[in-house]
mmCIF file of C-alpha atoms in Angstrom:
data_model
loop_
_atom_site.group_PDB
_atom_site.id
_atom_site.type_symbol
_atom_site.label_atom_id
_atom_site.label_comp_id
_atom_site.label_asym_id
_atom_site.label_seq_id
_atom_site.Cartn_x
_atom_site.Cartn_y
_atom_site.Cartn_z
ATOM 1 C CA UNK U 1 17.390 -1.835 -3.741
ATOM 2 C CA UNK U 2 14.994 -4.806 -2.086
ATOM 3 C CA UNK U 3 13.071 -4.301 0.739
ATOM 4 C CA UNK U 4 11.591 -7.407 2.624
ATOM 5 C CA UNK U 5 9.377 -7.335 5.776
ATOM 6 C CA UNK U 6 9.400 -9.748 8.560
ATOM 7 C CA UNK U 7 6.927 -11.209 10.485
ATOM 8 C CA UNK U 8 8.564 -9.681 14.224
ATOM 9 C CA UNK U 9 7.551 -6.012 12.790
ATOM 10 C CA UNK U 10 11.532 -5.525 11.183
ATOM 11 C CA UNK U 11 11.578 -4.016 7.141
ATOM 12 C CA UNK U 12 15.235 -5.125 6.002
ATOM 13 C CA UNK U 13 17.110 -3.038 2.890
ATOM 14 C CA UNK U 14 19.310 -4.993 0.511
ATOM 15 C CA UNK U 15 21.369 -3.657 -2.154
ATOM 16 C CA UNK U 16 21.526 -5.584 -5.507
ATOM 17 C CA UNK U 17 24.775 -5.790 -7.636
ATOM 18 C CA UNK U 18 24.157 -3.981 -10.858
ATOM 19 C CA UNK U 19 24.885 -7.530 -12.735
ATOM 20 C CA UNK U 20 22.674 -9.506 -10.167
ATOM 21 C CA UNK U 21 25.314 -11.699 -8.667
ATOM 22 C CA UNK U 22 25.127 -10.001 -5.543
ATOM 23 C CA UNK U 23 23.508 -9.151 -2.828
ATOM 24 C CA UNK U 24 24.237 -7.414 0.146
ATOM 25 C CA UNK U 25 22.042 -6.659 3.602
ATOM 26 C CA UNK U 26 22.208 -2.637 3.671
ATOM 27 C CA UNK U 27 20.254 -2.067 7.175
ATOM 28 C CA UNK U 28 17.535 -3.748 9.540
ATOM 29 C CA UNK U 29 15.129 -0.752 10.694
ATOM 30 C CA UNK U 30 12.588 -2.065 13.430
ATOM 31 C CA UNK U 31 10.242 1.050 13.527
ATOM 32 C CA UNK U 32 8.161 1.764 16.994
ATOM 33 C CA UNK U 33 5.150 2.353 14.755
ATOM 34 C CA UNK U 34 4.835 -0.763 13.607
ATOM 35 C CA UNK U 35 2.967 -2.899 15.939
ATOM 36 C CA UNK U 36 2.506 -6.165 13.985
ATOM 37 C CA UNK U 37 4.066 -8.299 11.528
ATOM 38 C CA UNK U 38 5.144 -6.499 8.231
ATOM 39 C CA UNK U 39 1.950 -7.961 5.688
ATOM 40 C CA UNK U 40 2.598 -5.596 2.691
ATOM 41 C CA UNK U 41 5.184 -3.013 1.383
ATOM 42 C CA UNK U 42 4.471 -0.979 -1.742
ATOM 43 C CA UNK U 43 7.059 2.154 -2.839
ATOM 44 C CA UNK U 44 6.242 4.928 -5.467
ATOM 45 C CA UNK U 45 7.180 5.114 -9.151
ATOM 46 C CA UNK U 46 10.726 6.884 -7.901
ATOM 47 C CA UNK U 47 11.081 5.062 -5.011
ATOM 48 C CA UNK U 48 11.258 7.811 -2.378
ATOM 49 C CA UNK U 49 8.133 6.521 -0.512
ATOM 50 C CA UNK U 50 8.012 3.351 1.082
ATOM 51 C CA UNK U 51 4.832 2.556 2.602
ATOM 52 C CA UNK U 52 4.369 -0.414 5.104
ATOM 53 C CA UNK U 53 1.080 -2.252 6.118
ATOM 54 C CA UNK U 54 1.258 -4.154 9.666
ATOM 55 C CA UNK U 55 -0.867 -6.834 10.974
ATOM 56 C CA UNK U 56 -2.838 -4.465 13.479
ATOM 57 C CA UNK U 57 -4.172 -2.521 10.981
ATOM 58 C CA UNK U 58 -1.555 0.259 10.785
ATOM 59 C CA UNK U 59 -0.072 1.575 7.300
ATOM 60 C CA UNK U 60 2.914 3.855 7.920
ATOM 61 C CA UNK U 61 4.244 5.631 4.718
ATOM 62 C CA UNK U 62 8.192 6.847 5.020
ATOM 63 C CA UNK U 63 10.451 8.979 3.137
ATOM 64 C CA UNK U 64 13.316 7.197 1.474
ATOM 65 C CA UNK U 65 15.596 10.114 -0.089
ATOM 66 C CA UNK U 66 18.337 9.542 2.777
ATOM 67 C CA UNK U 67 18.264 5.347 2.094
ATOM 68 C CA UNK U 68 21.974 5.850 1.028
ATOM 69 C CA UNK U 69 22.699 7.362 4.112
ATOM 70 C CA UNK U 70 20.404 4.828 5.787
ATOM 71 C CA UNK U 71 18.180 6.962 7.303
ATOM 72 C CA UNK U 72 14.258 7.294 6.767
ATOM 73 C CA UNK U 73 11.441 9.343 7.960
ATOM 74 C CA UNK U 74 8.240 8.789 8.819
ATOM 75 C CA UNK U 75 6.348 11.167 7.037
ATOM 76 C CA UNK U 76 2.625 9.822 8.351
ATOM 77 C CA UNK U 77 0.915 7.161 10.333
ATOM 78 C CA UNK U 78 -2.412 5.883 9.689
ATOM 79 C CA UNK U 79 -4.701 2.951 11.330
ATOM 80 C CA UNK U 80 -8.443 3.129 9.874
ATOM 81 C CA UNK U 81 -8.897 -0.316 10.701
ATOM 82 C CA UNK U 82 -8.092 -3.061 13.806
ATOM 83 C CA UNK U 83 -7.909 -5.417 10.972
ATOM 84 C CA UNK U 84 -4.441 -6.503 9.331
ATOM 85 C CA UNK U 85 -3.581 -4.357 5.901
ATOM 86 C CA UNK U 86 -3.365 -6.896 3.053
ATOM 87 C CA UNK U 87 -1.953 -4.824 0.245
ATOM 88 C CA UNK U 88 -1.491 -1.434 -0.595
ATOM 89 C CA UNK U 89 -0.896 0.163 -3.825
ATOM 90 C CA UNK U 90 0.668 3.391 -4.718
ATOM 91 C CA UNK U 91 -1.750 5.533 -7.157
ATOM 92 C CA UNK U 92 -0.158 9.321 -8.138
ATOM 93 C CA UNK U 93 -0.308 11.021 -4.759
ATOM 94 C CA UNK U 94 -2.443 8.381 -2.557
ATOM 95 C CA UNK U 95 -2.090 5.447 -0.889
ATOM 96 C CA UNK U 96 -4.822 2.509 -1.567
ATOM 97 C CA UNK U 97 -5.074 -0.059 0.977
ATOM 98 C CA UNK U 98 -7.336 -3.260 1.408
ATOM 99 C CA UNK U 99 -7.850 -4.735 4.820
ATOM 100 C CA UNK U 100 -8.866 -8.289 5.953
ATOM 101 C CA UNK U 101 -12.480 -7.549 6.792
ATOM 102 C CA UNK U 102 -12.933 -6.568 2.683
ATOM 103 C CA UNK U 103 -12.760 -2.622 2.799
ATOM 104 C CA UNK U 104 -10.678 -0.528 0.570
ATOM 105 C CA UNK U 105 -9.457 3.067 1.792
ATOM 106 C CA UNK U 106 -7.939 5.682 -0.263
ATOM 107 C CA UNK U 107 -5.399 7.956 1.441
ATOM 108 C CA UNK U 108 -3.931 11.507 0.138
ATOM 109 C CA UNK U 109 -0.185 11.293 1.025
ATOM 110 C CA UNK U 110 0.117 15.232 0.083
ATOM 111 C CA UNK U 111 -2.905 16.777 2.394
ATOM 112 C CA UNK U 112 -2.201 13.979 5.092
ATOM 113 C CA UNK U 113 -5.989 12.797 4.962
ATOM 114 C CA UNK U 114 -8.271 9.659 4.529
ATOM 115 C CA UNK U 115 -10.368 10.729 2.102
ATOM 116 C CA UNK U 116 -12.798 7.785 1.149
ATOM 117 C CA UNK U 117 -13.836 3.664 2.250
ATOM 118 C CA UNK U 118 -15.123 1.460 -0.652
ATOM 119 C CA UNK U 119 -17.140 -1.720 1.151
ATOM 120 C CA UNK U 120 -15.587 -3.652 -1.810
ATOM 121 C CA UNK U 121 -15.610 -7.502 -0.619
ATOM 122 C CA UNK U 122 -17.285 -9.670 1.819
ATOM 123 C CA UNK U 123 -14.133 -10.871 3.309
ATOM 124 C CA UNK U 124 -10.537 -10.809 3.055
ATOM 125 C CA UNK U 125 -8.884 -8.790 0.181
ATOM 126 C CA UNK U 126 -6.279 -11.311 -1.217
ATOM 127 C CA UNK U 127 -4.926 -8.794 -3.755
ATOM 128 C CA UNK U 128 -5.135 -5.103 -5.672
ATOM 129 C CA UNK U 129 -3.036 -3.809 -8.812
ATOM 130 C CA UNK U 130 -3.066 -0.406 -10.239
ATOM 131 C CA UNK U 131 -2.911 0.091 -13.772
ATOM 132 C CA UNK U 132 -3.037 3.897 -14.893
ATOM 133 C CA UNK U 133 -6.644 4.835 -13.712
ATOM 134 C CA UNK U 134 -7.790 1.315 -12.903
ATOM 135 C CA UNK U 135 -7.455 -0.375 -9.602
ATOM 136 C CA UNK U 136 -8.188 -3.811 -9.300
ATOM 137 C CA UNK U 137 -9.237 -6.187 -6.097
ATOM 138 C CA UNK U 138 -9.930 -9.785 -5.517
ATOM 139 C CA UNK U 139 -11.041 -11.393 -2.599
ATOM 140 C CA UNK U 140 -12.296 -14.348 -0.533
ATOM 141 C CA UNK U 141 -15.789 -14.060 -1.804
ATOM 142 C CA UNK U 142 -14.427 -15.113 -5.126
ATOM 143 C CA UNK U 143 -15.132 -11.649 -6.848
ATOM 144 C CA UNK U 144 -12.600 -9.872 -9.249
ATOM 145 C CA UNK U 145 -13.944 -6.349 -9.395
ATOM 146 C CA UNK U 146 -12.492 -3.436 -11.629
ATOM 147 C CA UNK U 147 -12.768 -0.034 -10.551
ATOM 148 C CA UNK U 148 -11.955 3.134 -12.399
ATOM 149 C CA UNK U 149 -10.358 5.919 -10.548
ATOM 150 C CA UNK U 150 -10.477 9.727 -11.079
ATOM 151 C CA UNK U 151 -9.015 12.397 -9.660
ATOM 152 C CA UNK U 152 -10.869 15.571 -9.890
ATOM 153 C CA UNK U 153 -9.792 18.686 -8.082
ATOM 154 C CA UNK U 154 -7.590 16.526 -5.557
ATOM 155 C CA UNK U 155 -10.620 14.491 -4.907
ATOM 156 C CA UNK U 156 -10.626 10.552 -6.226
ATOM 157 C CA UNK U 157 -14.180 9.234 -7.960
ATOM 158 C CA UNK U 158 -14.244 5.941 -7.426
ATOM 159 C CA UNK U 159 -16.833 4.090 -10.114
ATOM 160 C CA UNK U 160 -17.811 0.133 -9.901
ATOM 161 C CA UNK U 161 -16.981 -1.452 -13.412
ATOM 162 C CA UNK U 162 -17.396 -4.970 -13.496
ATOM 163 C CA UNK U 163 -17.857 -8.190 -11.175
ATOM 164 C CA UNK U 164 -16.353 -11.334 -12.796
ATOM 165 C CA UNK U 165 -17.048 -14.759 -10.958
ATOM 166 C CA UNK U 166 -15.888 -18.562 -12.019
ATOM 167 C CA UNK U 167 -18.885 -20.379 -13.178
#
């Protein structure tokens, strides 16, 4: 399964042939609660969760266990920010999300609740990656940071490791 945003707010579902030679348009789903073009998609390690990021600063995260029967659900709806969602990255239980005005939010899919910001860039997040506990950002202010995440009783530490700038 591929799933591909569009820029009119539209996430479309394709199926892949098991040998790769085909592929095949499953559904087009335009969702009311997304109120922008689609900037980022990101699913969970068993793709049941889809979560989308929208131009208006919305991230809506969705239940995928009916995709065969091409239905989905929107499990919750969050907009911490006016500014457009750049990427998001699925971590365990929580959604991480970087917005164009540099800020990083951490979201707990299971108790439905922002839990923390991280002012990590002066401007525009162009990109996060999570490896095991380490989440890592770059932005427009030329800055690569590394940041090691915990998760102690349900609640994330979040711990600044390194800056690394092109001299």
């Amino acid at each position: 399964m591929v799933v591909v945003g569009t820029s009119v707010g539209f996430f479309l579902f394709f199926e892949v042939s098991s040998k790769g030679d085909k592929i095949s348009l499953l559904t087009e789903i335009k969702e009311k609660s997304i109120q922008g073009s689609v900037t980022c998609l990101a699913t969970d390690k068993k793709d049941s969760i889809i979560c989308v990021g929208d131009s208006a600063g919305n991230c809506i995260i969705f239940d995928c266990q009916e995709i065969q029967n091409l239905k989905i659900a929107n499990i919750s709806r969050f907009s911490l920010s006016q500014n457009s969602v750049t990427c998001i990255c699925m971590w365990k239980d929580f959604v991480i999300t970087s917005y164009s005005h540099g800020v990083i939010s951490i979201y707990d899919i299971n108790q439905d609740c922002h839990l923390l910001d991280i002012h990590a860039h002066a401007r525009y997040i162009n990109s996060l990656d999570v490896c095991k506990d380490l989440l890592v950002s770059s932005g427009e202010d030329c800055f690569f940071r590394v940041w090691q995440l915990n998760e102690i009783n349900k609640m994330i530490k979040v711990l600044f490791k390194k800056i690394f700038t092109k001299k």
